[in-house]
Amino acid sequence: METSRENTGDAWYTYDGNDSDVVLSSRIVVARNLSSFPFPSQLQENESKRILSAVFGAFLDLSGEDEFQSLPLSSLDPLGTKILQERGMLPESFDAEGAGIVLRMDGKISCTVNLGDHLKICAYAPGLDFDSVMSLSGNLDSGLQKRIQFAASRDFGYLTSDVLDAGSGMHLGLRLHLPSLSALGRIREIAEEYNSNGLTFSSSYGSGGSDFVSGTSWASSSLGCYYDVATVNCMEGSQIDQLTAIASAGIRLKEMERSARQECRQTMPSTVRNYFYRAITLSRSSLFMPLREAISIVSGIKWGLDMELLSGADDPSLHSLLYRIQDGHMEYVLKNGAFNFEDDVGKDDIKRNQRLRALILQDAFKYIRIN
């Protein structure tokens, strides 16, 4: 579902989306390789450069080319790399030599070049919205195929460096917030079910466990109760089959979380209130805020809002916070802003980072009210 604000320069995660109380975002990754070239792991230096040139040139030739920025990864400084990794646009480790990235202004589309495959088209949308991501990636894929010949065969479909990606070359994923199911101890069972049925179910920000500082995590849960669900195998079934599987999982998990939300209100109201009371108190009173603590606090306040026990914030602002509080973004803001921190903070990079994060949360939650 494209919005009228598209291409204004605002990041995609600042928009509201379908079912955003549970589903934060939808994502598609489409792998493509140029014909007549070996896969990236076997490329010679001159071949890598030719592929970069061909892909960057194709983007320049597309209508509306001013929406995109193309750059070699070797030209990125460590901070720029870190920010793109935090936003899921680059893998945690990679060889930058001969590789590149193409970004759309609003971040809804990012494409890596010569990382695993010659080209990976990635599109994002807020909420449960595969129509938008498939439209974005499909239109771009069609436009590029008029300018670049991709490797494909009648028997196997699109050819990819990983045999499991051959066929559609398409991976679909969702990011969800499931605090009620986590509180009721049902995550392990859900994860086992989906992981054994052709989808992956994993933690978005790493393991959470019981956080003895804030009391805003659950045993055996993801940090902040944020989870990623994604397709695994591109070879089995058509694109429609793969889309149906992930969309059905999103709809089912959405319904399960909403049902569990009501169950939590009825069976553990004091535990629920303690969870977000502590989140509010920590967000307003802390001078220093580590990243893990901040993610848990954002989750706790979102849970209170979804329970209709809190008011004063919305889903897009909370989703945006998950990007704004990351270490790379903190470093960028500190590098480009002027701040007058306390004397014992100003010379310590870690304390400066955590102090700024605390100030951001204080500002974000200043209008939060208990209903």
mmCIF file of C-alpha atoms in Angstrom:
data_model
loop_
_atom_site.group_PDB
_atom_site.id
_atom_site.type_symbol
_atom_site.label_atom_id
_atom_site.label_comp_id
_atom_site.label_asym_id
_atom_site.label_seq_id
_atom_site.Cartn_x
_atom_site.Cartn_y
_atom_site.Cartn_z
ATOM 1 C CA MET A 1 0.000 0.000 0.000
ATOM 2 C CA GLU A 2 1.940 3.021 -1.271
ATOM 3 C CA THR A 3 1.168 6.294 0.461
ATOM 4 C CA SER A 4 0.863 9.784 -0.902
ATOM 5 C CA ARG A 5 4.032 10.725 0.944
ATOM 6 C CA GLU A 6 6.144 8.310 -1.110
ATOM 7 C CA ASN A 7 9.437 9.695 -2.401
ATOM 8 C CA THR A 8 9.312 12.749 -0.138
ATOM 9 C CA GLY A 9 12.561 11.629 1.439
ATOM 10 C CA ASP A 10 10.971 10.366 4.657
ATOM 11 C CA ALA A 11 12.197 6.920 5.665
ATOM 12 C CA TRP A 12 9.738 4.115 4.929
ATOM 13 C CA TYR A 13 9.494 3.130 8.597
ATOM 14 C CA THR A 14 8.020 6.533 9.543
ATOM 15 C CA TYR A 15 4.730 5.532 7.861
ATOM 16 C CA ASP A 16 1.849 3.591 9.353
ATOM 17 C CA GLY A 17 1.015 0.215 7.849
ATOM 18 C CA ASN A 18 -1.554 -2.572 7.870
ATOM 19 C CA ASP A 19 -1.821 -4.384 11.217
ATOM 20 C CA SER A 20 1.129 -2.399 12.569
ATOM 21 C CA ASP A 21 0.154 -3.167 16.157
ATOM 22 C CA VAL A 22 1.730 -6.593 15.550
ATOM 23 C CA VAL A 23 3.517 -6.536 12.172
ATOM 24 C CA LEU A 24 6.233 -3.878 11.991
ATOM 25 C CA SER A 25 7.374 -4.486 8.431
ATOM 26 C CA SER A 26 7.295 -6.654 5.316
ATOM 27 C CA ARG A 27 10.352 -7.344 3.208
ATOM 28 C CA ILE A 28 11.290 -9.030 -0.062
ATOM 29 C CA VAL A 29 14.752 -9.948 -1.365
ATOM 30 C CA VAL A 30 15.106 -10.987 -5.010
ATOM 31 C CA ALA A 31 18.406 -12.533 -6.182
ATOM 32 C CA ARG A 32 19.523 -12.098 -9.781
ATOM 33 C CA ASN A 33 22.744 -12.816 -11.669
ATOM 34 C CA LEU A 34 24.007 -11.479 -14.974
ATOM 35 C CA SER A 35 24.403 -14.012 -17.776
ATOM 36 C CA SER A 36 27.893 -14.752 -19.114
ATOM 37 C CA PHE A 37 29.585 -14.015 -15.773
ATOM 38 C CA PRO A 38 30.638 -16.410 -12.997
ATOM 39 C CA PHE A 39 29.076 -15.981 -9.564
ATOM 40 C CA PRO A 40 30.690 -13.314 -7.324
ATOM 41 C CA SER A 41 32.864 -15.782 -5.411
ATOM 42 C CA GLN A 42 34.620 -16.678 -8.718
ATOM 43 C CA LEU A 43 34.835 -13.201 -10.265
ATOM 44 C CA GLN A 44 38.074 -11.657 -11.430
ATOM 45 C CA GLU A 45 38.657 -8.006 -10.518
ATOM 46 C CA ASN A 46 37.895 -6.728 -14.012
ATOM 47 C CA GLU A 47 34.663 -8.773 -14.104
ATOM 48 C CA SER A 48 33.496 -7.289 -10.800
ATOM 49 C CA LYS A 49 34.072 -3.816 -12.181
ATOM 50 C CA ARG A 50 32.165 -4.632 -15.376
ATOM 51 C CA ILE A 51 29.180 -5.887 -13.385
ATOM 52 C CA LEU A 52 29.228 -2.810 -11.125
ATOM 53 C CA SER A 53 29.343 -0.580 -14.174
ATOM 54 C CA ALA A 54 26.503 -2.451 -15.898
ATOM 55 C CA VAL A 55 24.226 -2.392 -12.846
ATOM 56 C CA PHE A 56 24.949 1.240 -11.923
ATOM 57 C CA GLY A 57 24.424 2.222 -15.574
ATOM 58 C CA ALA A 58 21.079 0.419 -15.699
ATOM 59 C CA PHE A 59 19.843 2.337 -12.668
ATOM 60 C CA LEU A 60 20.925 5.620 -14.257
ATOM 61 C CA ASP A 61 18.939 4.690 -17.352
ATOM 62 C CA LEU A 62 15.737 3.993 -15.430
ATOM 63 C CA SER A 63 13.073 6.684 -15.376
ATOM 64 C CA GLY A 64 13.211 8.636 -12.120
ATOM 65 C CA GLU A 65 16.877 7.797 -11.757
ATOM 66 C CA ASP A 66 17.370 10.727 -9.367
ATOM 67 C CA GLU A 67 15.610 8.635 -6.698
ATOM 68 C CA PHE A 68 18.622 6.304 -6.504
ATOM 69 C CA GLN A 69 22.159 6.698 -5.243
ATOM 70 C CA SER A 70 24.810 4.198 -6.371
ATOM 71 C CA LEU A 71 28.189 3.784 -4.717
ATOM 72 C CA PRO A 72 30.988 1.214 -4.390
ATOM 73 C CA LEU A 73 31.136 -0.297 -0.912
ATOM 74 C CA SER A 74 34.860 0.433 -0.791
ATOM 75 C CA SER A 75 33.968 4.141 -0.650
ATOM 76 C CA LEU A 76 31.820 3.743 2.482
ATOM 77 C CA ASP A 77 33.399 4.783 5.762
ATOM 78 C CA PRO A 78 32.980 2.486 8.807
ATOM 79 C CA LEU A 79 30.134 4.579 10.226
ATOM 80 C CA GLY A 80 28.172 4.535 6.968
ATOM 81 C CA THR A 81 28.671 0.779 6.763
ATOM 82 C CA LYS A 82 27.474 0.341 10.338
ATOM 83 C CA ILE A 83 24.283 2.334 9.754
ATOM 84 C CA LEU A 84 23.407 0.330 6.634
ATOM 85 C CA GLN A 85 24.027 -2.901 8.532
ATOM 86 C CA GLU A 86 21.733 -1.763 11.347
ATOM 87 C CA ARG A 87 19.009 -1.100 8.777
ATOM 88 C CA GLY A 88 19.386 -4.565 7.272
ATOM 89 C CA MET A 89 20.747 -3.288 3.968
ATOM 90 C CA LEU A 90 24.179 -4.893 4.318
ATOM 91 C CA PRO A 91 25.235 -8.210 5.895
ATOM 92 C CA GLU A 92 27.236 -8.240 9.120
ATOM 93 C CA SER A 93 30.405 -9.235 7.270
ATOM 94 C CA PHE A 94 31.360 -8.915 3.614
ATOM 95 C CA ASP A 95 34.204 -8.191 1.222
ATOM 96 C CA ALA A 96 33.757 -4.628 -0.038
ATOM 97 C CA GLU A 97 36.211 -5.010 -2.921
ATOM 98 C CA GLY A 98 34.304 -5.034 -6.207
ATOM 99 C CA ALA A 99 30.928 -4.727 -4.447
ATOM 100 C CA GLY A 100 28.399 -1.915 -4.428
ATOM 101 C CA ILE A 101 25.029 -0.738 -3.200
ATOM 102 C CA VAL A 102 22.150 1.214 -4.745
ATOM 103 C CA LEU A 103 19.760 3.041 -2.402
ATOM 104 C CA ARG A 104 16.459 4.736 -3.045
ATOM 105 C CA MET A 105 15.977 8.062 -1.307
ATOM 106 C CA ASP A 106 13.273 6.841 1.090
ATOM 107 C CA GLY A 107 15.056 3.557 1.851
ATOM 108 C CA LYS A 108 12.162 1.470 0.535
ATOM 109 C CA ILE A 109 14.523 -0.135 -1.967
ATOM 110 C CA SER A 110 18.150 -1.142 -1.521
ATOM 111 C CA CYS A 111 20.167 -3.285 -3.916
ATOM 112 C CA THR A 112 23.529 -4.898 -3.256
ATOM 113 C CA VAL A 113 25.902 -5.735 -6.103
ATOM 114 C CA ASN A 114 28.384 -8.642 -6.022
ATOM 115 C CA LEU A 115 27.495 -9.733 -2.494
ATOM 116 C CA GLY A 116 26.575 -13.416 -2.766
ATOM 117 C CA ASP A 117 24.827 -12.767 -6.085
ATOM 118 C CA HIS A 118 25.461 -10.150 -8.769
ATOM 119 C CA LEU A 119 22.328 -8.277 -7.707
ATOM 120 C CA LYS A 120 19.963 -8.516 -4.748
ATOM 121 C CA ILE A 121 16.903 -6.294 -4.879
ATOM 122 C CA CYS A 122 15.449 -5.623 -1.434
ATOM 123 C CA ALA A 123 12.188 -3.756 -0.821
ATOM 124 C CA TYR A 124 10.504 -2.829 2.470
ATOM 125 C CA ALA A 125 7.050 -1.672 3.543
ATOM 126 C CA PRO A 126 5.554 -0.865 6.944
ATOM 127 C CA GLY A 127 3.050 -3.341 8.347
ATOM 128 C CA LEU A 128 1.720 -6.476 6.685
ATOM 129 C CA ASP A 129 1.919 -5.412 3.057
ATOM 130 C CA PHE A 130 3.398 -7.852 0.560
ATOM 131 C CA ASP A 131 1.470 -6.198 -2.271
ATOM 132 C CA SER A 132 3.693 -3.126 -1.933
ATOM 133 C CA VAL A 133 7.037 -4.898 -1.642
ATOM 134 C CA MET A 134 6.275 -7.244 -4.525
ATOM 135 C CA SER A 135 5.134 -4.318 -6.657
ATOM 136 C CA LEU A 136 8.261 -2.300 -5.819
ATOM 137 C CA SER A 137 10.661 -5.172 -6.498
ATOM 138 C CA GLY A 138 8.717 -6.445 -9.510
ATOM 139 C CA ASN A 139 8.650 -3.074 -11.257
ATOM 140 C CA LEU A 140 12.363 -2.582 -10.622
ATOM 141 C CA ASP A 141 13.183 -6.131 -11.728
ATOM 142 C CA SER A 142 11.224 -5.649 -14.971
ATOM 143 C CA GLY A 143 12.897 -2.311 -15.643
ATOM 144 C CA LEU A 144 16.373 -3.729 -15.094
ATOM 145 C CA GLN A 145 15.684 -6.766 -17.313
ATOM 146 C CA LYS A 146 15.144 -4.407 -20.236
ATOM 147 C CA ARG A 147 18.727 -3.222 -19.736
ATOM 148 C CA ILE A 148 20.546 -6.261 -18.285
ATOM 149 C CA GLN A 149 20.301 -9.924 -19.262
ATOM 150 C CA PHE A 150 19.818 -12.106 -16.190
ATOM 151 C CA ALA A 151 20.907 -15.746 -16.016
ATOM 152 C CA ALA A 152 17.948 -18.161 -16.151
ATOM 153 C CA SER A 153 16.945 -21.547 -17.514
ATOM 154 C CA ARG A 154 13.670 -23.201 -18.410
ATOM 155 C CA ASP A 155 14.288 -26.030 -15.956
ATOM 156 C CA PHE A 156 15.547 -24.133 -12.914
ATOM 157 C CA GLY A 157 14.240 -20.575 -13.308
ATOM 158 C CA TYR A 158 16.596 -17.792 -12.252
ATOM 159 C CA LEU A 159 20.106 -19.070 -11.505
ATOM 160 C CA THR A 160 21.661 -18.088 -8.179
ATOM 161 C CA SER A 161 24.872 -18.735 -6.256
ATOM 162 C CA ASP A 162 22.934 -20.764 -3.662
ATOM 163 C CA VAL A 163 21.019 -23.619 -5.268
ATOM 164 C CA LEU A 164 18.169 -23.186 -2.771
ATOM 165 C CA ASP A 165 17.619 -19.645 -4.088
ATOM 166 C CA ALA A 166 17.232 -20.771 -7.702
ATOM 167 C CA GLY A 167 13.766 -20.615 -9.197
ATOM 168 C CA SER A 168 11.991 -17.452 -8.130
ATOM 169 C CA GLY A 169 15.121 -16.145 -6.384
ATOM 170 C CA MET A 170 12.672 -14.593 -3.933
ATOM 171 C CA HIS A 171 12.755 -14.470 -0.136
ATOM 172 C CA LEU A 172 9.901 -12.901 1.833
ATOM 173 C CA GLY A 173 9.999 -11.862 5.468
ATOM 174 C CA LEU A 174 8.104 -10.180 8.287
ATOM 175 C CA ARG A 175 9.160 -8.468 11.502
ATOM 176 C CA LEU A 176 6.660 -8.822 14.338
ATOM 177 C CA HIS A 177 6.187 -7.690 17.928
ATOM 178 C CA LEU A 178 4.842 -10.557 20.064
ATOM 179 C CA PRO A 179 5.046 -9.540 23.755
ATOM 180 C CA SER A 180 1.772 -11.195 24.802
ATOM 181 C CA LEU A 181 2.718 -14.566 23.336
ATOM 182 C CA SER A 182 6.150 -14.146 24.948
ATOM 183 C CA ALA A 183 4.616 -13.360 28.346
ATOM 184 C CA LEU A 184 2.460 -16.478 28.125
ATOM 185 C CA GLY A 185 5.497 -18.625 27.295
ATOM 186 C CA ARG A 186 4.325 -19.734 23.854
ATOM 187 C CA ILE A 187 7.212 -18.566 21.676
ATOM 188 C CA ARG A 188 9.254 -21.769 21.773
ATOM 189 C CA GLU A 189 6.301 -23.831 20.530
ATOM 190 C CA ILE A 190 5.589 -21.312 17.748
ATOM 191 C CA ALA A 191 9.242 -21.221 16.679
ATOM 192 C CA GLU A 192 9.468 -25.012 16.520
ATOM 193 C CA GLU A 193 6.296 -25.201 14.444
ATOM 194 C CA TYR A 194 7.379 -22.676 11.822
ATOM 195 C CA ASN A 195 11.014 -23.791 11.688
ATOM 196 C CA SER A 196 9.846 -27.328 10.878
ATOM 197 C CA ASN A 197 7.390 -26.190 8.200
ATOM 198 C CA GLY A 198 9.504 -24.334 5.656
ATOM 199 C CA LEU A 199 9.838 -20.949 7.391
ATOM 200 C CA THR A 200 12.424 -19.520 9.760
ATOM 201 C CA PHE A 201 11.343 -17.956 13.050
ATOM 202 C CA SER A 202 14.143 -16.044 14.752
ATOM 203 C CA SER A 203 14.997 -13.189 17.115
ATOM 204 C CA SER A 204 15.244 -9.767 15.489
ATOM 205 C CA TYR A 205 17.732 -8.279 17.973
ATOM 206 C CA GLY A 206 19.164 -11.348 19.654
ATOM 207 C CA SER A 207 18.089 -13.209 22.759
ATOM 208 C CA GLY A 208 16.291 -11.382 25.517
ATOM 209 C CA GLY A 209 15.812 -13.553 28.553
ATOM 210 C CA SER A 210 14.983 -12.195 31.986
ATOM 211 C CA ASP A 211 16.349 -8.677 32.309
ATOM 212 C CA PHE A 212 16.901 -8.021 36.016
ATOM 213 C CA VAL A 213 17.463 -4.292 35.529
ATOM 214 C CA SER A 214 14.233 -3.299 33.864
ATOM 215 C CA GLY A 215 12.000 -6.308 34.264
ATOM 216 C CA THR A 216 10.932 -5.772 30.650
ATOM 217 C CA SER A 217 11.968 -9.076 29.089
ATOM 218 C CA TRP A 218 10.625 -12.587 29.373
ATOM 219 C CA ALA A 219 12.524 -15.808 29.841
ATOM 220 C CA SER A 220 13.164 -17.640 26.525
ATOM 221 C CA SER A 221 12.078 -14.588 24.519
ATOM 222 C CA SER A 222 13.728 -12.382 21.939
ATOM 223 C CA LEU A 223 15.125 -9.044 23.042
ATOM 224 C CA GLY A 224 12.120 -6.723 23.108
ATOM 225 C CA CYS A 225 9.901 -9.595 21.900
ATOM 226 C CA TYR A 226 10.679 -8.710 18.261
ATOM 227 C CA TYR A 227 10.797 -11.630 15.832
ATOM 228 C CA ASP A 228 11.537 -12.263 12.148
ATOM 229 C CA VAL A 229 9.651 -14.828 10.078
ATOM 230 C CA ALA A 230 10.972 -15.603 6.586
ATOM 231 C CA THR A 231 10.743 -18.055 3.715
ATOM 232 C CA VAL A 232 13.696 -20.394 3.189
ATOM 233 C CA ASN A 233 13.492 -22.302 -0.099
ATOM 234 C CA CYS A 234 12.937 -20.545 -3.434
ATOM 235 C CA MET A 235 12.877 -23.764 -5.486
ATOM 236 C CA GLU A 236 9.741 -25.389 -4.087
ATOM 237 C CA GLY A 237 6.424 -24.030 -5.260
ATOM 238 C CA SER A 238 5.559 -20.968 -7.271
ATOM 239 C CA GLN A 239 5.878 -17.358 -6.166
ATOM 240 C CA ILE A 240 2.203 -17.522 -5.217
ATOM 241 C CA ASP A 241 2.861 -20.585 -3.016
ATOM 242 C CA GLN A 242 5.728 -18.834 -1.260
ATOM 243 C CA LEU A 243 3.705 -15.653 -0.810
ATOM 244 C CA THR A 244 0.736 -17.588 0.552
ATOM 245 C CA ALA A 245 2.891 -19.378 3.131
ATOM 246 C CA ILE A 246 4.450 -16.216 4.601
ATOM 247 C CA ALA A 247 1.263 -14.126 4.394
ATOM 248 C CA SER A 248 -0.704 -16.875 6.146
ATOM 249 C CA ALA A 249 1.914 -16.971 8.902
ATOM 250 C CA GLY A 250 1.631 -13.203 9.339
ATOM 251 C CA ILE A 251 -2.159 -13.294 9.545
ATOM 252 C CA ARG A 252 -2.140 -16.202 11.988
ATOM 253 C CA LEU A 253 0.502 -14.683 14.268
ATOM 254 C CA LYS A 254 -1.329 -11.364 14.212
ATOM 255 C CA GLU A 255 -4.514 -13.049 15.377
ATOM 256 C CA MET A 256 -2.684 -15.134 17.990
ATOM 257 C CA GLU A 257 -0.956 -12.074 19.473
ATOM 258 C CA ARG A 258 -4.206 -10.096 19.666
ATOM 259 C CA SER A 259 -5.946 -13.015 21.359
ATOM 260 C CA ALA A 260 -3.011 -13.459 23.759
ATOM 261 C CA ARG A 261 -3.168 -9.734 24.508
ATOM 262 C CA GLN A 262 -6.682 -10.097 25.838
ATOM 263 C CA GLU A 263 -5.676 -13.197 27.804
ATOM 264 C CA CYS A 264 -2.834 -11.284 29.448
ATOM 265 C CA ARG A 265 -5.181 -8.457 30.439
ATOM 266 C CA GLN A 266 -7.498 -10.934 32.111
ATOM 267 C CA THR A 267 -5.030 -13.331 33.763
ATOM 268 C CA MET A 268 -1.965 -11.212 34.603
ATOM 269 C CA PRO A 269 -3.005 -7.533 34.783
ATOM 270 C CA SER A 270 -0.525 -6.638 37.530
ATOM 271 C CA THR A 271 2.381 -8.198 35.631
ATOM 272 C CA VAL A 272 1.383 -6.303 32.495
ATOM 273 C CA ARG A 273 1.188 -2.973 34.320
ATOM 274 C CA ASN A 274 4.497 -3.590 36.093
ATOM 275 C CA TYR A 275 6.093 -4.251 32.699
ATOM 276 C CA PHE A 276 5.193 -0.910 31.146
ATOM 277 C CA TYR A 277 5.270 1.110 34.406
ATOM 278 C CA ARG A 278 8.942 0.218 34.730
ATOM 279 C CA ALA A 279 9.535 0.929 31.054
ATOM 280 C CA ILE A 280 8.062 4.434 31.438
ATOM 281 C CA THR A 281 9.989 5.138 34.635
ATOM 282 C CA LEU A 282 13.323 4.039 33.178
ATOM 283 C CA SER A 283 12.779 5.984 29.962
ATOM 284 C CA ARG A 284 12.110 9.190 31.907
ATOM 285 C CA SER A 285 14.624 8.926 34.730
ATOM 286 C CA SER A 286 17.725 7.266 33.272
ATOM 287 C CA LEU A 287 20.791 9.361 32.535
ATOM 288 C CA PHE A 288 22.429 6.563 30.539
ATOM 289 C CA MET A 289 20.638 4.098 28.306
ATOM 290 C CA PRO A 290 22.357 0.986 26.856
ATOM 291 C CA LEU A 291 20.960 -0.219 23.554
ATOM 292 C CA ARG A 292 19.566 -3.517 24.854
ATOM 293 C CA GLU A 293 17.732 -1.707 27.639
ATOM 294 C CA ALA A 294 16.326 0.819 25.160
ATOM 295 C CA ILE A 295 14.933 -1.888 22.871
ATOM 296 C CA SER A 296 13.194 -3.517 25.844
ATOM 297 C CA ILE A 297 11.747 -0.183 26.929
ATOM 298 C CA VAL A 298 10.377 0.638 23.471
ATOM 299 C CA SER A 299 8.785 -2.816 23.457
ATOM 300 C CA GLY A 300 7.273 -2.335 26.915
ATOM 301 C CA ILE A 301 5.694 0.983 26.015
ATOM 302 C CA LYS A 302 4.403 -0.357 22.705
ATOM 303 C CA TRP A 303 2.799 -3.245 24.561
ATOM 304 C CA GLY A 304 1.050 -0.819 26.904
ATOM 305 C CA LEU A 305 -0.220 1.196 23.928
ATOM 306 C CA ASP A 306 -1.428 -1.943 22.154
ATOM 307 C CA MET A 307 -3.204 -2.977 25.355
ATOM 308 C CA GLU A 308 -4.884 0.467 25.340
ATOM 309 C CA LEU A 309 -3.511 1.019 28.835
ATOM 310 C CA LEU A 310 -1.230 3.821 27.601
ATOM 311 C CA SER A 311 -1.653 6.689 25.148
ATOM 312 C CA GLY A 312 0.573 9.413 23.710
ATOM 313 C CA ALA A 313 2.555 7.658 20.955
ATOM 314 C CA ASP A 314 1.872 5.718 17.766
ATOM 315 C CA ASP A 315 3.268 2.716 15.935
ATOM 316 C CA PRO A 316 5.315 4.639 13.316
ATOM 317 C CA SER A 317 7.103 6.689 15.989
ATOM 318 C CA LEU A 318 7.935 3.566 17.992
ATOM 319 C CA HIS A 319 9.117 1.725 14.887
ATOM 320 C CA SER A 320 11.305 4.697 13.978
ATOM 321 C CA LEU A 321 12.817 4.669 17.466
ATOM 322 C CA LEU A 322 14.174 1.171 16.888
ATOM 323 C CA TYR A 323 16.367 2.651 14.129
ATOM 324 C CA ARG A 324 17.092 5.982 15.825
ATOM 325 C CA ILE A 325 18.496 4.372 18.998
ATOM 326 C CA GLN A 326 20.966 2.073 17.221
ATOM 327 C CA ASP A 327 24.667 2.643 17.932
ATOM 328 C CA GLY A 328 25.512 3.749 14.387
ATOM 329 C CA HIS A 329 22.758 6.360 14.355
ATOM 330 C CA MET A 330 23.896 7.620 17.775
ATOM 331 C CA GLU A 331 27.439 8.010 16.473
ATOM 332 C CA TYR A 332 26.205 9.860 13.394
ATOM 333 C CA VAL A 333 24.131 12.322 15.424
ATOM 334 C CA LEU A 334 26.982 12.922 17.875
ATOM 335 C CA LYS A 335 29.412 13.464 15.007
ATOM 336 C CA ASN A 336 27.189 15.988 13.260
ATOM 337 C CA GLY A 337 25.585 17.797 16.203
ATOM 338 C CA ALA A 338 26.677 20.096 19.013
ATOM 339 C CA PHE A 339 25.890 18.821 22.506
ATOM 340 C CA ASN A 340 26.721 20.166 25.934
ATOM 341 C CA PHE A 341 27.001 17.059 28.054
ATOM 342 C CA GLU A 342 28.006 16.916 31.706
ATOM 343 C CA ASP A 343 31.752 17.196 32.328
ATOM 344 C CA ASP A 344 32.128 13.539 33.287
ATOM 345 C CA VAL A 345 30.279 12.463 30.125
ATOM 346 C CA GLY A 346 31.734 14.613 27.368
ATOM 347 C CA LYS A 347 35.045 12.791 26.951
ATOM 348 C CA ASP A 348 33.713 9.225 27.166
ATOM 349 C CA ASP A 349 32.360 7.962 23.825
ATOM 350 C CA ILE A 350 30.302 5.164 25.376
ATOM 351 C CA LYS A 351 28.748 7.474 27.957
ATOM 352 C CA ARG A 352 28.038 10.107 25.294
ATOM 353 C CA ASN A 353 26.284 7.479 23.194
ATOM 354 C CA GLN A 354 24.188 6.226 26.112
ATOM 355 C CA ARG A 355 23.451 9.744 27.368
ATOM 356 C CA LEU A 356 22.128 10.820 23.973
ATOM 357 C CA ARG A 357 19.999 7.673 23.714
ATOM 358 C CA ALA A 358 18.485 8.436 27.112
ATOM 359 C CA LEU A 359 17.641 11.978 25.981
ATOM 360 C CA ILE A 360 16.024 10.666 22.795
ATOM 361 C CA LEU A 361 13.791 8.303 24.767
ATOM 362 C CA GLN A 362 12.865 11.031 27.244
ATOM 363 C CA ASP A 363 11.768 13.255 24.395
ATOM 364 C CA ALA A 364 9.929 10.456 22.574
ATOM 365 C CA PHE A 365 7.906 9.467 25.627
ATOM 366 C CA LYS A 366 7.233 12.831 27.245
ATOM 367 C CA TYR A 367 3.553 12.711 26.224
ATOM 368 C CA ILE A 368 2.922 9.119 27.330
ATOM 369 C CA ARG A 369 -0.080 8.877 29.643
ATOM 370 C CA ILE A 370 -1.518 6.003 31.656
ATOM 371 C CA ASN A 371 -5.173 5.423 30.783
#
